[in-house]
JSON list of C-alpha atoms in Angstrom, two decimals:
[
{"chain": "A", "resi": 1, "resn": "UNK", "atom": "CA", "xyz": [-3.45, 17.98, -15.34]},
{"chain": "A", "resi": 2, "resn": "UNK", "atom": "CA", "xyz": [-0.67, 18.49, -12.87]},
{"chain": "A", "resi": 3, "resn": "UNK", "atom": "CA", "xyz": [-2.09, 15.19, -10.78]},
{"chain": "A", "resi": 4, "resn": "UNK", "atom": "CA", "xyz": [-2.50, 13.53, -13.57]},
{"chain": "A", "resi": 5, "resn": "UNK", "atom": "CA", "xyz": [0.85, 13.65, -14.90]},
{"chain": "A", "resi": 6, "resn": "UNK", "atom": "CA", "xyz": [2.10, 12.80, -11.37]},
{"chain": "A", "resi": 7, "resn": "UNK", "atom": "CA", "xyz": [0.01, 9.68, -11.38]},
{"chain": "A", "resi": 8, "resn": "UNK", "atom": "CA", "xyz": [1.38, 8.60, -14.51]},
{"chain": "A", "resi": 9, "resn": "UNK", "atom": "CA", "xyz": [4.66, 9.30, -13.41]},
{"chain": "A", "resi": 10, "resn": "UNK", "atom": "CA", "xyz": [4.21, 7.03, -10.47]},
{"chain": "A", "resi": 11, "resn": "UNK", "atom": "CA", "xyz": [2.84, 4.07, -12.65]},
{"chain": "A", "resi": 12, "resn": "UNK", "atom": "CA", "xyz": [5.25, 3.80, -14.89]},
{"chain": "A", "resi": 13, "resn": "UNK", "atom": "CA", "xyz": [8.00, 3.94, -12.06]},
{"chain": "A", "resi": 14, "resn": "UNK", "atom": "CA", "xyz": [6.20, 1.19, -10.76]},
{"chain": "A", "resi": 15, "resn": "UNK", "atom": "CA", "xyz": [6.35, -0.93, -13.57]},
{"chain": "A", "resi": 16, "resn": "UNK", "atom": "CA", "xyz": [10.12, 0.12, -13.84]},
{"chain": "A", "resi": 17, "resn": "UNK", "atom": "CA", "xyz": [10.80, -0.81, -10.06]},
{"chain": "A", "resi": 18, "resn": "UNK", "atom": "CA", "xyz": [8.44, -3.99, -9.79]},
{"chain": "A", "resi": 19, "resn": "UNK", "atom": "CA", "xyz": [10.98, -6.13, -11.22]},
{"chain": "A", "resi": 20, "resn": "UNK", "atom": "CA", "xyz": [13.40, -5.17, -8.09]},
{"chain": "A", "resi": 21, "resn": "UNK", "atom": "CA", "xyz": [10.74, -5.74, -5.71]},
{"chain": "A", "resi": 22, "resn": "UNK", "atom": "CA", "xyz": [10.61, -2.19, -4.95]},
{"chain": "A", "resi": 23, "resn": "UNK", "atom": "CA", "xyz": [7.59, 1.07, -5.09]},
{"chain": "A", "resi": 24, "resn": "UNK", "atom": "CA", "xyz": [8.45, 4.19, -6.20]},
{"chain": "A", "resi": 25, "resn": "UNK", "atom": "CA", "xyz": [7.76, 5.45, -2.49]},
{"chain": "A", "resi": 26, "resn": "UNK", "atom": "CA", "xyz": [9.90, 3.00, -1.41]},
{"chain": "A", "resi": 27, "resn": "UNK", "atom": "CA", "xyz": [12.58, 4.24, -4.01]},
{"chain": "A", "resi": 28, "resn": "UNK", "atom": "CA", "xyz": [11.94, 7.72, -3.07]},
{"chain": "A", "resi": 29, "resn": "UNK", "atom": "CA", "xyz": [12.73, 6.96, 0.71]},
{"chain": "A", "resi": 30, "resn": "UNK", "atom": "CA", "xyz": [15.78, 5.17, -0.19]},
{"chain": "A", "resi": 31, "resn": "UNK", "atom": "CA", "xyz": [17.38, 8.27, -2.50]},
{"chain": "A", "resi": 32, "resn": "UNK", "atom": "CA", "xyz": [16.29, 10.94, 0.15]},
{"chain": "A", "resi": 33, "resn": "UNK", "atom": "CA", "xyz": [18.56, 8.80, 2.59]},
{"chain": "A", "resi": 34, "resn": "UNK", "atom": "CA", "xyz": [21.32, 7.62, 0.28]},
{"chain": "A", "resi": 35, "resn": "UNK", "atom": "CA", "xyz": [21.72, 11.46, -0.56]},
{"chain": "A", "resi": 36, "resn": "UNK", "atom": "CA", "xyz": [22.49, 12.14, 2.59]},
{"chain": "A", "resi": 37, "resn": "UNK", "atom": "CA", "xyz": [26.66, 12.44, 3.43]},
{"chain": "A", "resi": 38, "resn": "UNK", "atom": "CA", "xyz": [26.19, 9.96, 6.70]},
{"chain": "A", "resi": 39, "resn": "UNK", "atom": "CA", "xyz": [23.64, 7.77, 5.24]},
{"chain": "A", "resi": 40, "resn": "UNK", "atom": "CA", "xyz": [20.65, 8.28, 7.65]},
{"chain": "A", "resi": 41, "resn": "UNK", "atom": "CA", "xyz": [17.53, 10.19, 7.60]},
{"chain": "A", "resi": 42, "resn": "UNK", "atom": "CA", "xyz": [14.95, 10.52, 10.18]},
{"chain": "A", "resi": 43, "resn": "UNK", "atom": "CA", "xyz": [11.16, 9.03, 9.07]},
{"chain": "A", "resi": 44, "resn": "UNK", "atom": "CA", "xyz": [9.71, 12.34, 10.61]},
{"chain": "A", "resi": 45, "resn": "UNK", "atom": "CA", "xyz": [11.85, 14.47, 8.38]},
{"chain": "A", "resi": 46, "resn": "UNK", "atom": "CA", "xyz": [10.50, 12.10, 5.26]},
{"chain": "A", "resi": 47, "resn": "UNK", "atom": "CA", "xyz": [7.30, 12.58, 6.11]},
{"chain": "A", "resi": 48, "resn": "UNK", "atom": "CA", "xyz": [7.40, 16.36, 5.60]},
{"chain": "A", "resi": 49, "resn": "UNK", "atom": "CA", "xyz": [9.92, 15.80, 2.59]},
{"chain": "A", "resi": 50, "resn": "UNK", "atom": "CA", "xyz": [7.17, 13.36, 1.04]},
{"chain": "A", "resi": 51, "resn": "UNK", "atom": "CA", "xyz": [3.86, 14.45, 2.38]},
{"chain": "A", "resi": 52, "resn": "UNK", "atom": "CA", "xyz": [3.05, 11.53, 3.75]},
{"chain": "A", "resi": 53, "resn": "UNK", "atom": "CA", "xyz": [1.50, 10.50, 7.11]},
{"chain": "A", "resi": 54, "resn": "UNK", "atom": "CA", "xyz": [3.62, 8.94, 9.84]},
{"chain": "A", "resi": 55, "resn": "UNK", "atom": "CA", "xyz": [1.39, 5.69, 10.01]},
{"chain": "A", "resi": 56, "resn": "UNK", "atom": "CA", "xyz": [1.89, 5.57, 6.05]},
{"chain": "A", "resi": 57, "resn": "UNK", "atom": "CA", "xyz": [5.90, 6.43, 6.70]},
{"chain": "A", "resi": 58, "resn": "UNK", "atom": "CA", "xyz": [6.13, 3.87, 9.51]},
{"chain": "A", "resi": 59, "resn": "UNK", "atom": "CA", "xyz": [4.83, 1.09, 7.41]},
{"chain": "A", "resi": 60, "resn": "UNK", "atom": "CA", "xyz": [6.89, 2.13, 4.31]},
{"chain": "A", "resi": 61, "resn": "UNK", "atom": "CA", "xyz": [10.21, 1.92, 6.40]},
{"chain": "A", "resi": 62, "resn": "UNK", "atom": "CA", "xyz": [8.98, -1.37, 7.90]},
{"chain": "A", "resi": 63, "resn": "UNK", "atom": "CA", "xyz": [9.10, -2.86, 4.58]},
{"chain": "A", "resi": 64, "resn": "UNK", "atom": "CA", "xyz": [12.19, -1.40, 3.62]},
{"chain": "A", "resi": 65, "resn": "UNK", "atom": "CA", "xyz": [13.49, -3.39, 7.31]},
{"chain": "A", "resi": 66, "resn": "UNK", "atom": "CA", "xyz": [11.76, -6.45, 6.22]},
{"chain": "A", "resi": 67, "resn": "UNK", "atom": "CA", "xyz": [13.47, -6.57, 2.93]},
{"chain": "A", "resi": 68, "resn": "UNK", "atom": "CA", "xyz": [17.29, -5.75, 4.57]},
{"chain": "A", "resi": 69, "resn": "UNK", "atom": "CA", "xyz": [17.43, -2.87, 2.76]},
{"chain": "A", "resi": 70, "resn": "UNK", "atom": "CA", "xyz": [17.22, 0.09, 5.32]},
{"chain": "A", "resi": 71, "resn": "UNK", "atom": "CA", "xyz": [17.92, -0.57, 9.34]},
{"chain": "A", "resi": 72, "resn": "UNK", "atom": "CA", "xyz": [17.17, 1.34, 12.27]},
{"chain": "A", "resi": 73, "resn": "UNK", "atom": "CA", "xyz": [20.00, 2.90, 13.97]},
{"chain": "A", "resi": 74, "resn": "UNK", "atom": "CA", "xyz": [19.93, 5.38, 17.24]},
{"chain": "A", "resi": 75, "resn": "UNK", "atom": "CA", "xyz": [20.78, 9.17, 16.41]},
{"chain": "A", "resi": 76, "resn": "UNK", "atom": "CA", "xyz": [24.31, 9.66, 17.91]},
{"chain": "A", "resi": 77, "resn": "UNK", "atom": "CA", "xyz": [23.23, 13.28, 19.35]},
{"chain": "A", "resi": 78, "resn": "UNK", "atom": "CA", "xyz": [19.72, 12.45, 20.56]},
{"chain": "A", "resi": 79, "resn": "UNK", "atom": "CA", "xyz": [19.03, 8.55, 22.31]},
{"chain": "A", "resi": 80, "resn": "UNK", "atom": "CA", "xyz": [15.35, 8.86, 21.94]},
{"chain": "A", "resi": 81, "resn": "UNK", "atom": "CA", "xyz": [14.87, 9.75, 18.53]},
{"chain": "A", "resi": 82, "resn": "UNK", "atom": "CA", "xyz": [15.68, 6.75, 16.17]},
{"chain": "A", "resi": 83, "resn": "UNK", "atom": "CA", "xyz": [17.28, 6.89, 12.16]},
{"chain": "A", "resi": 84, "resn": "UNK", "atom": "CA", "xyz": [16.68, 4.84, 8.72]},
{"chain": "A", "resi": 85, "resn": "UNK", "atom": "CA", "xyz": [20.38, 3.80, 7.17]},
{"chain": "A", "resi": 86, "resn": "UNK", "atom": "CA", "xyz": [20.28, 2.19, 3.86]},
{"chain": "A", "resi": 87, "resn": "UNK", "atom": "CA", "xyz": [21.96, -1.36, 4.56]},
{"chain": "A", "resi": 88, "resn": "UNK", "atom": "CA", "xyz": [24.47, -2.75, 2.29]},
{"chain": "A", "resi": 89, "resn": "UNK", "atom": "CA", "xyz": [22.24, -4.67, 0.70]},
{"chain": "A", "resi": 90, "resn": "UNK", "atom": "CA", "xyz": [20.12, -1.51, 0.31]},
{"chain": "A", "resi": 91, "resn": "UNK", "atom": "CA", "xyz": [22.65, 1.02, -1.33]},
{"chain": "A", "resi": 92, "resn": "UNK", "atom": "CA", "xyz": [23.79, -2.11, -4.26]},
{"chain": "A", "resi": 93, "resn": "UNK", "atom": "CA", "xyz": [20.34, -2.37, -5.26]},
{"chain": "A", "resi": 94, "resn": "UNK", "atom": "CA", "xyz": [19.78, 1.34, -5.37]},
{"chain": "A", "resi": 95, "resn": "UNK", "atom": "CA", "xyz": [23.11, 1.46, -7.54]},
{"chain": "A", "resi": 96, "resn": "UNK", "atom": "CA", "xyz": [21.71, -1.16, -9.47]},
{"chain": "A", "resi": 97, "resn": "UNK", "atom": "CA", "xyz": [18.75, 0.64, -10.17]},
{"chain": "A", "resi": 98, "resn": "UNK", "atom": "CA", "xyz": [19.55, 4.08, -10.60]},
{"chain": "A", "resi": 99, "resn": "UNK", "atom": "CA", "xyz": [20.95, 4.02, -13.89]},
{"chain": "A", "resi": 100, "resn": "UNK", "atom": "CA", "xyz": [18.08, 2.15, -15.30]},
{"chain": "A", "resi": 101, "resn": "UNK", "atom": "CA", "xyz": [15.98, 4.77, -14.34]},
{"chain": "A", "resi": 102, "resn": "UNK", "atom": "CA", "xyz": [17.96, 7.86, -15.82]},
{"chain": "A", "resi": 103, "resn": "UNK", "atom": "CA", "xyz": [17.67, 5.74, -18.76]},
{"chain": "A", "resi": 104, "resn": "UNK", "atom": "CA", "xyz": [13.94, 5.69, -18.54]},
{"chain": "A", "resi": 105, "resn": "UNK", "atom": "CA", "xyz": [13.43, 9.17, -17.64]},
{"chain": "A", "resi": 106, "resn": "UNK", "atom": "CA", "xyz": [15.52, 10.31, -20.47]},
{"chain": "A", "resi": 107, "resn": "UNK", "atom": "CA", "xyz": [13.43, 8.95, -22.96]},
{"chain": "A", "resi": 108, "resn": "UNK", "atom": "CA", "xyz": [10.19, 9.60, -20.91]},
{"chain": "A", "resi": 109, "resn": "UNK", "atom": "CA", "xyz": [11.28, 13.57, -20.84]},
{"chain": "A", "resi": 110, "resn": "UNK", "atom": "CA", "xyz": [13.19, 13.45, -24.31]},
{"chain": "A", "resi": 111, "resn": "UNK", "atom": "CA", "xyz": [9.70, 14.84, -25.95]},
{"chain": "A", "resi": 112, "resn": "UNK", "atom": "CA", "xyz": [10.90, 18.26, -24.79]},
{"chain": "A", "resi": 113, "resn": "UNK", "atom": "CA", "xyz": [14.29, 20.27, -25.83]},
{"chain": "A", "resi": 114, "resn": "UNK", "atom": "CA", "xyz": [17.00, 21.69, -23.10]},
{"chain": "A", "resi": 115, "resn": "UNK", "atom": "CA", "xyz": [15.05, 24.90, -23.77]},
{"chain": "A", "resi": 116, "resn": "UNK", "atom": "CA", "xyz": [11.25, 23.55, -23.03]},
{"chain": "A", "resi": 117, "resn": "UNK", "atom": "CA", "xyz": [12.74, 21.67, -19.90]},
{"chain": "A", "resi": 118, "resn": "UNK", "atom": "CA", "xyz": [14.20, 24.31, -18.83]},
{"chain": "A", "resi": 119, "resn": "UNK", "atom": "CA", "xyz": [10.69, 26.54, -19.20]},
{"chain": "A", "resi": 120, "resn": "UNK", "atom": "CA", "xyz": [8.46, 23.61, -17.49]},
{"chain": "A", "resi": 121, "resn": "UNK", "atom": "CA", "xyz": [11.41, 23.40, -14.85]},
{"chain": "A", "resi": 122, "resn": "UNK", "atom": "CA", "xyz": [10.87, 27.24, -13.79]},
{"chain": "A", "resi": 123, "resn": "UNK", "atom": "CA", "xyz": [7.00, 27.42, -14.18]},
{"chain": "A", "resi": 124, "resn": "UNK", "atom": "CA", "xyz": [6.62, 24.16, -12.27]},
{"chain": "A", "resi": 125, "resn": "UNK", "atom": "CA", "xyz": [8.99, 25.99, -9.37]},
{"chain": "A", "resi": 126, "resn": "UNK", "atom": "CA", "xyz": [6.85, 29.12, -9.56]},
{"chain": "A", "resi": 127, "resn": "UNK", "atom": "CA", "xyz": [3.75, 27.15, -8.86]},
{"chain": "A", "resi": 128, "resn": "UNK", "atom": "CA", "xyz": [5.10, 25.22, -6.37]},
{"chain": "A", "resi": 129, "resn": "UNK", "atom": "CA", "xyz": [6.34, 28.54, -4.85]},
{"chain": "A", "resi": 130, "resn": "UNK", "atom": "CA", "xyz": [2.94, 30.30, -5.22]},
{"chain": "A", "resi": 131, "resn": "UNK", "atom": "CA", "xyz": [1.20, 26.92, -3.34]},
{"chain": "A", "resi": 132, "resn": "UNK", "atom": "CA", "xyz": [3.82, 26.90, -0.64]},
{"chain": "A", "resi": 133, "resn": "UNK", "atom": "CA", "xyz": [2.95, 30.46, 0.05]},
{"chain": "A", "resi": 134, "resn": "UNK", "atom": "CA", "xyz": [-0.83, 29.62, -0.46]},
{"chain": "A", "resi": 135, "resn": "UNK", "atom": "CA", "xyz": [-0.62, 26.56, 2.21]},
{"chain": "A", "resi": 136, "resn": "UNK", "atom": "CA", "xyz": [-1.52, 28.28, 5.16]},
{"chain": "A", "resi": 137, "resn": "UNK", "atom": "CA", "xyz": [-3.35, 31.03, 4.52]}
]
């Protein structure tokens, strides 16, 4: 059910996004950055925040390149390792789209009260908890 849910939660970002010429991965890749105080984020570190592969992360920050939206920059403290920064370009459109989605995810969660969100908020971290501590074992 769990899967499910987070299927249908990915389709109807999708249809939300498509208008913008954005994914939701690519949204998600773009707010992990953007929340970060100096802008940049390293794809290796998305990976693991994201569970995706690094062939899947390298193509997903090529697109966001392609489109001017993220750039490649050299870390400052390491020369061999090398950053995503949201552009210009890239941190308008997320500002741009941001607010349309709190919009949408207020009415997609609205079905529940503070109190229920608040219940499915704490059992979904205890299972995420329990799988975490399930992952290598």
């Amino acid at each position: 059910m769990i899967k499910h849910c987070a299927w249908l939660i990915s389709d109807v970002m999708n249809d939300a996004l498509k208008p913008f010429g954005l994914c939701y991965k690519n949204y998600v890749i773009m707010v992990l950055i953007y929340s970060n105080s100096d802008n940049t984020a390293n794809p290796s570190d998305l990976c693991l925040g994201m569970g995706e592969t690094r062939s899947n992360m390298t193509r997903l920050c090529d697109e966001l390149v392609d489109r001017g939206w993220a750039q490649r920059v050299t870390n400052p403290e390491d020369r061999r390792r090398v950053d995503l920064s949201l552009t210009s370009e890239g941190i308008a459109l997320l500002e741009q789209v941001l607010p349309m989605l709190r919009t949408r995810n207020k009415a997609v969660y609205s079905v529940f009260d503070e109190q229920q969100t608040q219940v499915i908020e704490e059992r979904l971290i205890r299972l995420m908890q329990s799988l975490e501590a399930h992952r290598d074992v």
